[in-house]
């Protein structure tokens, strides 16, 4: 009943505000992890509830990042008005805020549990220990929710997951799952995290092989195919463009053939747009152009493919 209630807008707000509820759910899940019971049905239910309660958290619940977001916008506006803002990107980037991130509560209560480092560690521990697809999907989904916004919470949560808690290898393993829903959640999480330049170097080394493999071999016979491909294209685009020298080794003919095919896939418009943006950026980089031309010769010989789409 609590799981169903947590998936509705009003129920989600009510449960967040109910004294002791989040504390109990989180503590129970942590105790089960500590007792080596990661695959209990009760753990799955708890993590699914926490996943639902973390949805739109940054927008719906005032938190320690809310005021900092306002401060960051002021910094951004000042830089824009004085001409110090980098107009090339045309948008406010989290890593250019210049606003210090807050310290977290030593003893979290209520909604503050949902974005606390102890919660992050619980999700990552379950990714290591659990063999249940529903639990793995919920863990990745909760982290995906925490990194989904365009504000400071996304930046801080991404750094906490990827740098402080060293969670990237565990997330990358989700991309090898036989469950398309687990793969979808893992790919979406990595796409969110790849928006932050501070993580690019670490992510390029730790997740590029698995993400490029998705684009090379993922079949289109699942309901999640479009979402998976969209996330993979955006992640690859962000990481390769930040480090073309490292990224060019992952530009195989097979992967590029699949990306071109994706551009022409009318049944997945969002994935097609992400694929077109990826190819456009790859061709815009001089260091990558020679690699693409070499791969194109192989692709033209084997499949008549033009990587320029």
Tab-separated table of N, CA and C in Angstrom, residues 108-178:
chain	number	residue	atom	x	y	z
A	108	UNK	N	20.642	12.784	9.520
A	108	UNK	CA	19.539	13.217	8.662
A	108	UNK	C	18.192	12.759	9.204
A	109	UNK	N	17.162	13.535	8.879
A	109	UNK	CA	15.794	13.186	9.241
A	109	UNK	C	14.881	13.511	8.077
A	110	UNK	N	13.844	12.686	7.923
A	110	UNK	CA	12.834	12.959	6.911
A	110	UNK	C	13.417	13.040	5.517
A	111	UNK	N	12.959	14.018	4.718
A	111	UNK	CA	13.395	14.111	3.319
A	111	UNK	C	14.899	14.272	3.135
A	112	UNK	N	15.607	14.817	4.141
A	112	UNK	CA	17.054	14.980	3.983
A	112	UNK	C	17.775	13.631	3.869
A	113	UNK	N	17.114	12.554	4.306
A	113	UNK	CA	17.665	11.215	4.114
A	113	UNK	C	17.827	10.901	2.630
A	114	UNK	N	16.908	11.408	1.819
A	114	UNK	CA	16.812	10.991	0.418
A	114	UNK	C	18.032	11.398	-0.401
A	115	UNK	N	18.738	12.459	0.017
A	115	UNK	CA	19.926	12.879	-0.730
A	115	UNK	C	21.174	12.868	0.147
A	116	UNK	N	21.144	12.077	1.209
A	116	UNK	CA	22.285	11.976	2.117
A	116	UNK	C	23.283	10.943	1.603
A	117	UNK	N	24.554	11.124	1.938
A	117	UNK	CA	25.588	10.195	1.471
A	117	UNK	C	25.349	8.770	1.968
A	118	UNK	N	24.744	8.625	3.149
A	118	UNK	CA	24.438	7.277	3.650
A	118	UNK	C	23.434	6.568	2.745
A	119	UNK	N	22.483	7.322	2.199
A	119	UNK	CA	21.530	6.738	1.256
A	119	UNK	C	22.233	6.322	-0.029
A	120	UNK	N	23.129	7.181	-0.516
A	120	UNK	CA	23.893	6.859	-1.729
A	120	UNK	C	24.677	5.568	-1.526
A	121	UNK	N	25.323	5.446	-0.376
A	121	UNK	CA	26.107	4.238	-0.091
A	121	UNK	C	25.215	2.999	-0.019
A	122	UNK	N	23.998	3.164	0.503
A	122	UNK	CA	23.072	2.032	0.570
A	122	UNK	C	22.697	1.560	-0.831
A	123	UNK	N	22.379	2.495	-1.720
A	123	UNK	CA	22.025	2.122	-3.086
A	123	UNK	C	23.193	1.432	-3.788
A	124	UNK	N	24.387	1.974	-3.617
A	124	UNK	CA	25.557	1.400	-4.279
A	124	UNK	C	25.908	0.028	-3.702
A	125	UNK	N	25.724	-0.136	-2.398
A	125	UNK	CA	25.969	-1.447	-1.787
A	125	UNK	C	25.010	-2.494	-2.333
A	126	UNK	N	23.754	-2.107	-2.503
A	126	UNK	CA	22.773	-3.040	-3.063
A	126	UNK	C	23.091	-3.386	-4.514
A	127	UNK	N	23.644	-2.434	-5.261
A	127	UNK	CA	24.058	-2.742	-6.625
A	127	UNK	C	25.130	-3.827	-6.638
A	128	UNK	N	25.950	-3.857	-5.607
A	128	UNK	CA	26.976	-4.895	-5.482
A	128	UNK	C	26.389	-6.230	-5.052
A	129	UNK	N	25.425	-6.188	-4.126
A	129	UNK	CA	24.996	-7.395	-3.452
A	129	UNK	C	23.747	-8.049	-4.038
A	130	UNK	N	22.819	-7.253	-4.541
A	130	UNK	CA	21.521	-7.808	-4.938
A	130	UNK	C	21.575	-8.443	-6.321
A	131	UNK	N	20.792	-9.499	-6.487
A	131	UNK	CA	20.646	-10.158	-7.781
A	131	UNK	C	19.245	-9.945	-8.349
A	132	UNK	N	18.443	-9.148	-7.676
A	132	UNK	CA	17.064	-8.914	-8.109
A	132	UNK	C	17.003	-7.690	-9.017
A	133	UNK	N	16.466	-7.894	-10.219
A	133	UNK	CA	16.396	-6.799	-11.186
A	133	UNK	C	15.577	-5.625	-10.663
A	134	UNK	N	14.471	-5.909	-9.960
A	134	UNK	CA	13.624	-4.813	-9.468
A	134	UNK	C	14.368	-3.947	-8.460
A	135	UNK	N	15.191	-4.563	-7.618
A	135	UNK	CA	15.966	-3.811	-6.638
A	135	UNK	C	17.059	-2.995	-7.320
A	136	UNK	N	17.738	-3.607	-8.283
A	136	UNK	CA	18.793	-2.898	-9.011
A	136	UNK	C	18.218	-1.714	-9.787
A	137	UNK	N	17.075	-1.931	-10.427
A	137	UNK	CA	16.441	-0.845	-11.175
A	137	UNK	C	16.036	0.298	-10.253
A	138	UNK	N	15.506	-0.040	-9.065
A	138	UNK	CA	15.079	0.994	-8.119
A	138	UNK	C	16.269	1.771	-7.565
A	139	UNK	N	17.376	1.088	-7.295
A	139	UNK	CA	18.582	1.783	-6.814
A	139	UNK	C	19.087	2.778	-7.855
A	140	UNK	N	19.213	2.313	-9.081
A	140	UNK	CA	19.664	3.205	-10.154
A	140	UNK	C	18.653	4.313	-10.400
A	141	UNK	N	17.368	3.982	-10.274
A	141	UNK	CA	16.323	4.971	-10.486
A	141	UNK	C	16.346	6.078	-9.449
A	142	UNK	N	16.611	5.704	-8.194
A	142	UNK	CA	16.706	6.718	-7.145
A	142	UNK	C	17.872	7.671	-7.418
A	143	UNK	N	19.018	7.109	-7.803
A	143	UNK	CA	20.180	7.944	-8.120
A	143	UNK	C	19.923	8.778	-9.377
A	144	UNK	N	19.204	8.205	-10.320
A	144	UNK	CA	18.838	8.948	-11.523
A	144	UNK	C	17.990	10.159	-11.163
A	145	UNK	N	17.025	9.981	-10.255
A	145	UNK	CA	16.188	11.100	-9.822
A	145	UNK	C	17.011	12.207	-9.168
A	146	UNK	N	17.993	11.808	-8.355
A	146	UNK	CA	18.800	12.786	-7.632
A	146	UNK	C	19.731	13.569	-8.553
A	147	UNK	N	20.022	13.016	-9.730
A	147	UNK	CA	20.941	13.694	-10.661
A	147	UNK	C	20.205	14.304	-11.850
A	148	UNK	N	18.884	14.309	-11.804
A	148	UNK	CA	18.103	14.684	-12.988
A	148	UNK	C	17.956	16.186	-13.185
A	149	UNK	N	18.044	16.969	-12.117
A	149	UNK	CA	17.771	18.403	-12.234
A	149	UNK	C	18.941	19.120	-12.914
A	150	UNK	N	18.732	20.405	-13.179
A	150	UNK	CA	19.794	21.228	-13.762
A	150	UNK	C	20.454	22.102	-12.706
A	151	UNK	N	20.193	21.832	-11.441
A	151	UNK	CA	20.710	22.661	-10.376
A	151	UNK	C	21.891	22.044	-9.659
A	152	UNK	N	22.216	22.623	-8.513
A	152	UNK	CA	23.378	22.191	-7.750
A	152	UNK	C	23.229	20.805	-7.148
A	153	UNK	N	21.983	20.383	-6.872
A	153	UNK	CA	21.811	19.037	-6.322
A	153	UNK	C	22.337	17.986	-7.292
A	154	UNK	N	22.015	18.136	-8.568
A	154	UNK	CA	22.501	17.183	-9.568
A	154	UNK	C	24.021	17.142	-9.594
A	155	UNK	N	24.642	18.310	-9.555
A	155	UNK	CA	26.096	18.396	-9.556
A	155	UNK	C	26.680	17.691	-8.330
A	156	UNK	N	26.147	18.029	-7.159
A	156	UNK	CA	26.676	17.467	-5.914
A	156	UNK	C	26.461	15.969	-5.837
A	157	UNK	N	25.256	15.505	-6.204
A	157	UNK	CA	24.965	14.073	-6.160
A	157	UNK	C	25.839	13.305	-7.150
A	158	UNK	N	26.062	13.884	-8.324
A	158	UNK	CA	26.904	13.222	-9.324
A	158	UNK	C	28.335	13.080	-8.825
A	159	UNK	N	28.856	14.141	-8.191
A	159	UNK	CA	30.211	14.056	-7.636
A	159	UNK	C	30.276	13.058	-6.488
A	160	UNK	N	29.244	13.043	-5.665
A	160	UNK	CA	29.216	12.108	-4.539
A	160	UNK	C	29.215	10.668	-5.036
A	161	UNK	N	28.387	10.391	-6.037
A	161	UNK	CA	28.281	9.032	-6.577
A	161	UNK	C	29.560	8.619	-7.297
A	162	UNK	N	30.041	9.494	-8.183
A	162	UNK	CA	31.122	9.111	-9.070
A	162	UNK	C	32.516	9.270	-8.507
A	163	UNK	N	32.718	10.298	-7.680
A	163	UNK	CA	34.063	10.593	-7.189
A	163	UNK	C	34.270	10.138	-5.747
A	164	UNK	N	33.429	10.613	-4.840
A	164	UNK	CA	33.634	10.286	-3.430
A	164	UNK	C	33.343	8.815	-3.136
A	165	UNK	N	32.220	8.310	-3.628
A	165	UNK	CA	31.827	6.919	-3.334
A	165	UNK	C	32.292	5.936	-4.399
A	166	UNK	N	32.909	6.439	-5.462
A	166	UNK	CA	33.491	5.587	-6.510
A	166	UNK	C	32.474	4.557	-7.035
A	167	UNK	N	31.305	5.059	-7.380
A	167	UNK	CA	30.219	4.173	-7.777
A	167	UNK	C	30.133	3.848	-9.257
A	168	UNK	N	30.967	4.461	-10.091
A	168	UNK	CA	30.832	4.288	-11.540
A	168	UNK	C	30.977	2.839	-12.010
A	169	UNK	N	31.936	2.048	-11.502
A	169	UNK	CA	32.013	0.657	-11.967
A	169	UNK	C	30.746	-0.139	-11.677
A	170	UNK	N	30.105	0.143	-10.551
A	170	UNK	CA	28.875	-0.576	-10.223
A	170	UNK	C	27.739	-0.175	-11.159
A	171	UNK	N	27.697	1.098	-11.519
A	171	UNK	CA	26.671	1.546	-12.457
A	171	UNK	C	26.942	0.972	-13.843
A	172	UNK	N	28.201	0.958	-14.249
A	172	UNK	CA	28.550	0.423	-15.567
A	172	UNK	C	28.153	-1.042	-15.694
A	173	UNK	N	28.244	-1.798	-14.601
A	173	UNK	CA	27.865	-3.210	-14.656
A	173	UNK	C	26.380	-3.390	-14.960
A	174	UNK	N	25.564	-2.402	-14.589
A	174	UNK	CA	24.139	-2.493	-14.879
A	174	UNK	C	23.883	-2.539	-16.380
A	175	UNK	N	24.758	-1.948	-17.164
A	175	UNK	CA	24.577	-1.913	-18.614
A	175	UNK	C	24.747	-3.287	-19.241
A	176	UNK	N	25.278	-4.241	-18.485
A	176	UNK	CA	25.461	-5.606	-18.983
A	176	UNK	C	24.322	-6.527	-18.566
A	177	UNK	N	23.316	-5.980	-17.900
A	177	UNK	CA	22.200	-6.783	-17.400
A	177	UNK	C	21.357	-7.340	-18.550
A	178	UNK	N	20.714	-8.471	-18.293
A	178	UNK	CA	19.773	-9.049	-19.248
A	178	UNK	C	18.414	-8.359	-19.188
